[in-house]
mmCIF file of C-alpha atoms in Angstrom:
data_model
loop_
_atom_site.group_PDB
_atom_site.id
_atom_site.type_symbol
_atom_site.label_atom_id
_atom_site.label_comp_id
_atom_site.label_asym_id
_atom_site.label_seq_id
_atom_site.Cartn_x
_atom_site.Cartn_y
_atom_site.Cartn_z
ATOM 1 C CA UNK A 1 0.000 0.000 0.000
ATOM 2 C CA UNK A 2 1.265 3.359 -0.989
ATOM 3 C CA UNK A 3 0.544 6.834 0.622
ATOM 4 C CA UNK A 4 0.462 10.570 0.086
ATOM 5 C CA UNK A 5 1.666 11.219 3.421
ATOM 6 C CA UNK A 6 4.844 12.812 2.742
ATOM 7 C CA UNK A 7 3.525 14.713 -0.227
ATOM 8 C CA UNK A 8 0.761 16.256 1.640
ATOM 9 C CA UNK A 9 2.863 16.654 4.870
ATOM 10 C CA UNK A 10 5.379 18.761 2.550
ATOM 11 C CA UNK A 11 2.571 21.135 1.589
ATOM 12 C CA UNK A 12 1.239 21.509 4.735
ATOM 13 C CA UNK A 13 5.345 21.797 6.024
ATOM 14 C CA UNK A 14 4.955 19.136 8.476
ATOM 15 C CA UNK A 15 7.785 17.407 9.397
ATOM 16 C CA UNK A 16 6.932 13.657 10.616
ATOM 17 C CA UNK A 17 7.794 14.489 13.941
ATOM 18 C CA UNK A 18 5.105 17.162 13.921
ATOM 19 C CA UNK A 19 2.221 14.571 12.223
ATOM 20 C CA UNK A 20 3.331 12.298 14.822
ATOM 21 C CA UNK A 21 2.778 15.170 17.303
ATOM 22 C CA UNK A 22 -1.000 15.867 16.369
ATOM 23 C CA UNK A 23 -1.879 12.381 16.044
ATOM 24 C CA UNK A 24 -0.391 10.555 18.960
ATOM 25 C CA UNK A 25 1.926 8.382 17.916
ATOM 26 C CA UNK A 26 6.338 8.149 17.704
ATOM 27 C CA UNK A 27 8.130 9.912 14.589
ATOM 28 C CA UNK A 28 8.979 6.332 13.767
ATOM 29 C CA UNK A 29 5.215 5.123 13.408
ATOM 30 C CA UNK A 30 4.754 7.991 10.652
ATOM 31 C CA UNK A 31 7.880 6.719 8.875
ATOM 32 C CA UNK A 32 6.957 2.972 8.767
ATOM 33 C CA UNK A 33 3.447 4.457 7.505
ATOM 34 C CA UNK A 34 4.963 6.432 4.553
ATOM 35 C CA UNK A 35 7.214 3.722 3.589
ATOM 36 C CA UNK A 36 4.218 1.277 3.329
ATOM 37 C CA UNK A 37 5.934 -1.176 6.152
ATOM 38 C CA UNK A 38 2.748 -0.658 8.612
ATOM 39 C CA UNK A 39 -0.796 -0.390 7.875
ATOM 40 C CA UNK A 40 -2.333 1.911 10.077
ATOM 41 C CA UNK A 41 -5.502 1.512 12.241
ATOM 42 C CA UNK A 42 -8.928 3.255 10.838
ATOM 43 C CA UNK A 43 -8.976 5.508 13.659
ATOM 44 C CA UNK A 44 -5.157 6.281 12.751
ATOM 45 C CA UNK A 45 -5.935 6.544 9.127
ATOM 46 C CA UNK A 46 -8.335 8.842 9.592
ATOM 47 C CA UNK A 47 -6.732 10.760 12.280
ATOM 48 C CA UNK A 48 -3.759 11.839 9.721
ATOM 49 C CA UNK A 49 -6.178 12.235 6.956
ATOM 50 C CA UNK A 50 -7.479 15.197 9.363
ATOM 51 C CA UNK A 51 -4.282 16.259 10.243
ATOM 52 C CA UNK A 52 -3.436 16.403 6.281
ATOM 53 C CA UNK A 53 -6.863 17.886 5.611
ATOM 54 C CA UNK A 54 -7.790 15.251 3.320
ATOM 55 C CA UNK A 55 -9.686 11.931 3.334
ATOM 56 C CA UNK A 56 -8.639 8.457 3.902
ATOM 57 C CA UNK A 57 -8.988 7.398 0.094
ATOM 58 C CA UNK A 58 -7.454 10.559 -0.779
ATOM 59 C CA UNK A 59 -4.656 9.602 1.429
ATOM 60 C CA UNK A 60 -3.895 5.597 0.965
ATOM 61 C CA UNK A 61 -2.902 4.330 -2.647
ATOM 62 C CA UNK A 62 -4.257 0.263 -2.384
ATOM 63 C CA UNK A 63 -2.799 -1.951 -5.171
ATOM 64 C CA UNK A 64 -5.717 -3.650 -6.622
ATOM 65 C CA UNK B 1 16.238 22.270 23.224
ATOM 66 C CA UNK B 2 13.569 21.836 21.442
ATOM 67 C CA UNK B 3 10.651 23.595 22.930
ATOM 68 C CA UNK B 4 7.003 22.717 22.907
ATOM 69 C CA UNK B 5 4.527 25.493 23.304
ATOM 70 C CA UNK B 6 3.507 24.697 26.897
ATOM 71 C CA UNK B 7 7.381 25.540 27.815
ATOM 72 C CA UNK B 8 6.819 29.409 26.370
ATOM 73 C CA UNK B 9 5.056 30.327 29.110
ATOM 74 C CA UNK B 10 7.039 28.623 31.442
ATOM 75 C CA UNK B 11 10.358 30.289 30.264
ATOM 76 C CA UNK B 12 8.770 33.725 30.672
ATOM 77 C CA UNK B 13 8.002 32.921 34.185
ATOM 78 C CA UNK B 14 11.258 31.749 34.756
ATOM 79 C CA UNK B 15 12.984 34.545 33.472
ATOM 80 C CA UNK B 16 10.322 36.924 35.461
ATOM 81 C CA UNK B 17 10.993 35.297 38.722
ATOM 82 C CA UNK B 18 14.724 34.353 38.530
ATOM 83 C CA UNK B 19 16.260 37.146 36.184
ATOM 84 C CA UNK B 20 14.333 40.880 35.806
ATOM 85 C CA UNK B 21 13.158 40.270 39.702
ATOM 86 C CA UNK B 22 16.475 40.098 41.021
ATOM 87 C CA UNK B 23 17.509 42.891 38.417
ATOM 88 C CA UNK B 24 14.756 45.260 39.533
ATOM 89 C CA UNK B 25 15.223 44.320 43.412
ATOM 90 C CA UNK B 26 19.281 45.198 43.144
ATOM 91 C CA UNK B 27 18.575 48.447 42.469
ATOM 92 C CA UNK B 28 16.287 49.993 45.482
ATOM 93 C CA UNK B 29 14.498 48.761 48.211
ATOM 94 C CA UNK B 30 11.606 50.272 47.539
ATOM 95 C CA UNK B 31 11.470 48.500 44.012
ATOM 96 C CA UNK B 32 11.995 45.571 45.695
ATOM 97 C CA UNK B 33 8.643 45.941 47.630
ATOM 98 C CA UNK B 34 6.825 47.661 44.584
ATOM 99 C CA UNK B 35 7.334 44.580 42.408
ATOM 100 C CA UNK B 36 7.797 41.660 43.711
ATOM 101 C CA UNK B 37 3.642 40.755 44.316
ATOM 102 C CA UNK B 38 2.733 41.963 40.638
ATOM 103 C CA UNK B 39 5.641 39.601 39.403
ATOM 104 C CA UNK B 40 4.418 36.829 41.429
ATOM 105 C CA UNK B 41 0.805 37.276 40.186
ATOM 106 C CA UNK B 42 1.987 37.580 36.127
ATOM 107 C CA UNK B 43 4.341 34.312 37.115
ATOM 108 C CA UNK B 44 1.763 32.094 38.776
ATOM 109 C CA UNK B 45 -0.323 33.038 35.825
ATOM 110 C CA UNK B 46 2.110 31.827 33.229
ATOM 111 C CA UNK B 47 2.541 29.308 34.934
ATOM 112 C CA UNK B 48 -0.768 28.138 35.195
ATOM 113 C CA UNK B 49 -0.910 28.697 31.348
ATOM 114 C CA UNK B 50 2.271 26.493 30.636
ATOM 115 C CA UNK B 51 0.595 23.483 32.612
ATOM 116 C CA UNK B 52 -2.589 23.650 30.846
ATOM 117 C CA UNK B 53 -0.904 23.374 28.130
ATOM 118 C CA UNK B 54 0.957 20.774 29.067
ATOM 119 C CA UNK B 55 -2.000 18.482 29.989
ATOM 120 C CA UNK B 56 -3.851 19.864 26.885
ATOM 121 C CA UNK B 57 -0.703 18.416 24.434
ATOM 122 C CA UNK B 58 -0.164 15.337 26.356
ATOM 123 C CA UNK B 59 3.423 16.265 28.407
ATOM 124 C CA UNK B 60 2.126 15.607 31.775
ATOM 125 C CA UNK B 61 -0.847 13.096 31.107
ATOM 126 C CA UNK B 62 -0.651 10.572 28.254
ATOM 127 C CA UNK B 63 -3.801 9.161 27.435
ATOM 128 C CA UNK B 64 -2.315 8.165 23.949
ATOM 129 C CA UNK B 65 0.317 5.081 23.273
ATOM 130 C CA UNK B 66 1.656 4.831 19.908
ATOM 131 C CA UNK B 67 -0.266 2.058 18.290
ATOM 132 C CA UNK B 68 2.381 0.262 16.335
ATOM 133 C CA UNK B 69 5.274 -0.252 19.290
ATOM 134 C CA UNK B 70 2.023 0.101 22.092
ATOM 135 C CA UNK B 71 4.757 2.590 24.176
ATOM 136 C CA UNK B 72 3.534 5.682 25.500
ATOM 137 C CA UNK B 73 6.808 8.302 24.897
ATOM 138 C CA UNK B 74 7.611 9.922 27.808
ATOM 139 C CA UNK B 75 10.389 13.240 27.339
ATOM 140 C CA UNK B 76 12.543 15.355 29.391
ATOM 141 C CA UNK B 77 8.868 17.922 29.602
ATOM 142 C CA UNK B 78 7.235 15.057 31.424
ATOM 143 C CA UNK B 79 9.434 14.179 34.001
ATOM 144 C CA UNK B 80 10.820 17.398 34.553
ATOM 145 C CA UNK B 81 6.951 19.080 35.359
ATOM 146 C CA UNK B 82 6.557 15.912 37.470
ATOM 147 C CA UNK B 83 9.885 16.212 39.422
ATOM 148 C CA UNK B 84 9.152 19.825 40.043
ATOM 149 C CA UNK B 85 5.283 18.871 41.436
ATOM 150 C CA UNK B 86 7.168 16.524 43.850
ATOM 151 C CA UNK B 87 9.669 19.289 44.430
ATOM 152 C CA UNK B 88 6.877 21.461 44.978
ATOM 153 C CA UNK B 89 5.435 19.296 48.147
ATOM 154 C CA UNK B 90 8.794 18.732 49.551
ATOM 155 C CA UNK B 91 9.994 22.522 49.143
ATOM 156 C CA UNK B 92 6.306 23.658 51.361
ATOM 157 C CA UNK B 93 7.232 21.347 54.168
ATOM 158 C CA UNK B 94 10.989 22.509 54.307
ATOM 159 C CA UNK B 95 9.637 26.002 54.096
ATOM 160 C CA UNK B 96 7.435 25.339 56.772
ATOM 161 C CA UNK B 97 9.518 23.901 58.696
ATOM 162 C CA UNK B 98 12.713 26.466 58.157
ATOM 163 C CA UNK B 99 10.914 28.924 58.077
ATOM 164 C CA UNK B 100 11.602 30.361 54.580
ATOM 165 C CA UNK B 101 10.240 33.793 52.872
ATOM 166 C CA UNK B 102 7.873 33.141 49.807
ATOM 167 C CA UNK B 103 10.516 35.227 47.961
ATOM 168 C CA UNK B 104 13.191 32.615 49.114
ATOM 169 C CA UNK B 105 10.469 29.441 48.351
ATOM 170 C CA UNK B 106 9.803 31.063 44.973
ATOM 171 C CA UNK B 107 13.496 31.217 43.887
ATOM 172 C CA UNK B 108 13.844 27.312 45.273
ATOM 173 C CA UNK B 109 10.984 25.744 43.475
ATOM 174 C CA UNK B 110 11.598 28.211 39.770
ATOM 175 C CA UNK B 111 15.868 27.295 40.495
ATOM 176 C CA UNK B 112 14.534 23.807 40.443
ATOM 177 C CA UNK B 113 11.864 23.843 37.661
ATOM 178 C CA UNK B 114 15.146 25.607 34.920
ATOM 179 C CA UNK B 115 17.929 23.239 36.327
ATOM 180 C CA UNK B 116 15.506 19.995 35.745
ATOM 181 C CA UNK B 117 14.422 20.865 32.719
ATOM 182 C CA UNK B 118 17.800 22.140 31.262
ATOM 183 C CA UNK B 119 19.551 18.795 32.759
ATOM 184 C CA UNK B 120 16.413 16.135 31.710
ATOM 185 C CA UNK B 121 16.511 17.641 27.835
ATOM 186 C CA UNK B 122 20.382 17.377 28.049
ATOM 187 C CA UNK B 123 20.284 14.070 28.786
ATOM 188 C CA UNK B 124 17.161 13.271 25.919
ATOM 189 C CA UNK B 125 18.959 15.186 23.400
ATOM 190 C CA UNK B 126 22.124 13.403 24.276
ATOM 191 C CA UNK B 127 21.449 9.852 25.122
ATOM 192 C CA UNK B 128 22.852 7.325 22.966
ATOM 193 C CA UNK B 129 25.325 10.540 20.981
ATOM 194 C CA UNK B 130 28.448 9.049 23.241
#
């Protein structure tokens, strides 16, 4: 699974430290996230799709 | 030191109580007397700002663990406002007991609070660099 999260945290000038900040969990959490090595909860998903003010299937690229 | 935005307020109180007081009161007497309540009152106030904002964000109560490693992070803000509430309690019974001024409490406990926090983020910021 791919994600946005680093292109949308650029616009927004987040640094993953700071995402990690507003939605609770270590800078390392964020990483594994971006680099597709840990699927997030729903509640997590949607929690940085808030943060990034975007939606979850905005946000998360599934390979179907 | 990286500082979160609870610690702003904080730092103003600190340098209120342990810098420009000390600078107004070496000059007169009677400056002394004029400003150290109004000081007090803008510190406490600051201070009370700094720890709601420190519950509000999650540096003195975590409600949140990290999902993925289920560890709750605890850094050098957490301990450090903890410490001082400890230091706080122990500080009023000396003070009791000894006999110490407010003026003399308040440099104690805000002596405490900068040496904590500067020592606890030293060792954060440093751990595992040697």
């Amino acid at each position: 699974m791919k994600t946005r999260i680093k292109e949308l945290r650029a616009r927004y000038g987040f640094t993953q430290e700071d995402l990690a900040k507003i939605v609770g969990v270590r800078r390392e959490t964020i990483l594994f996230i971006e680099k597709g090595n840990y699927n997030p909860s729903l509640q997590l998903a949607h929690d940085i799709a808030k943060a990034l003010q975007t939606t979850i299937d905005d946000l998360f690229i599934f390979d179907d | 030191m990286k500082l979160s935005r609870a610690s702003y307020p904080t730092m103003f109180a600190f340098i209120l109580i342990l810098v420009i007081l000390p600078t107004i009161e070496s000059f007169s007497e009677e400056l002394r007397k004029y400003f150290f309540l109004p000081i007090l009152i803008i510190v406490i106030f600051l201070m009370g700002i700094g720890i709601f904002l420190a519950i509000k964000d999650k540096e003195i109560i975590h409600t949140k663990t990290d999902e993925r490693t289920k560890k709750v992070d605890k850094y050098a803000g957490y301990y450090s406002w903890w410490i001082t509430f400890f230091f706080i309690f122990i500080a009023g019974f000396m003070a009791e007991i000894l006999g110490f001024s407010i003026r003399q409490l308040m440099y104690l406990i805000f002596s405490e609070m900068l040496l904590t926090l500067l020592l606890l983020h030293m060792y954060f910021n440093l751990k595992g660099k040697f």
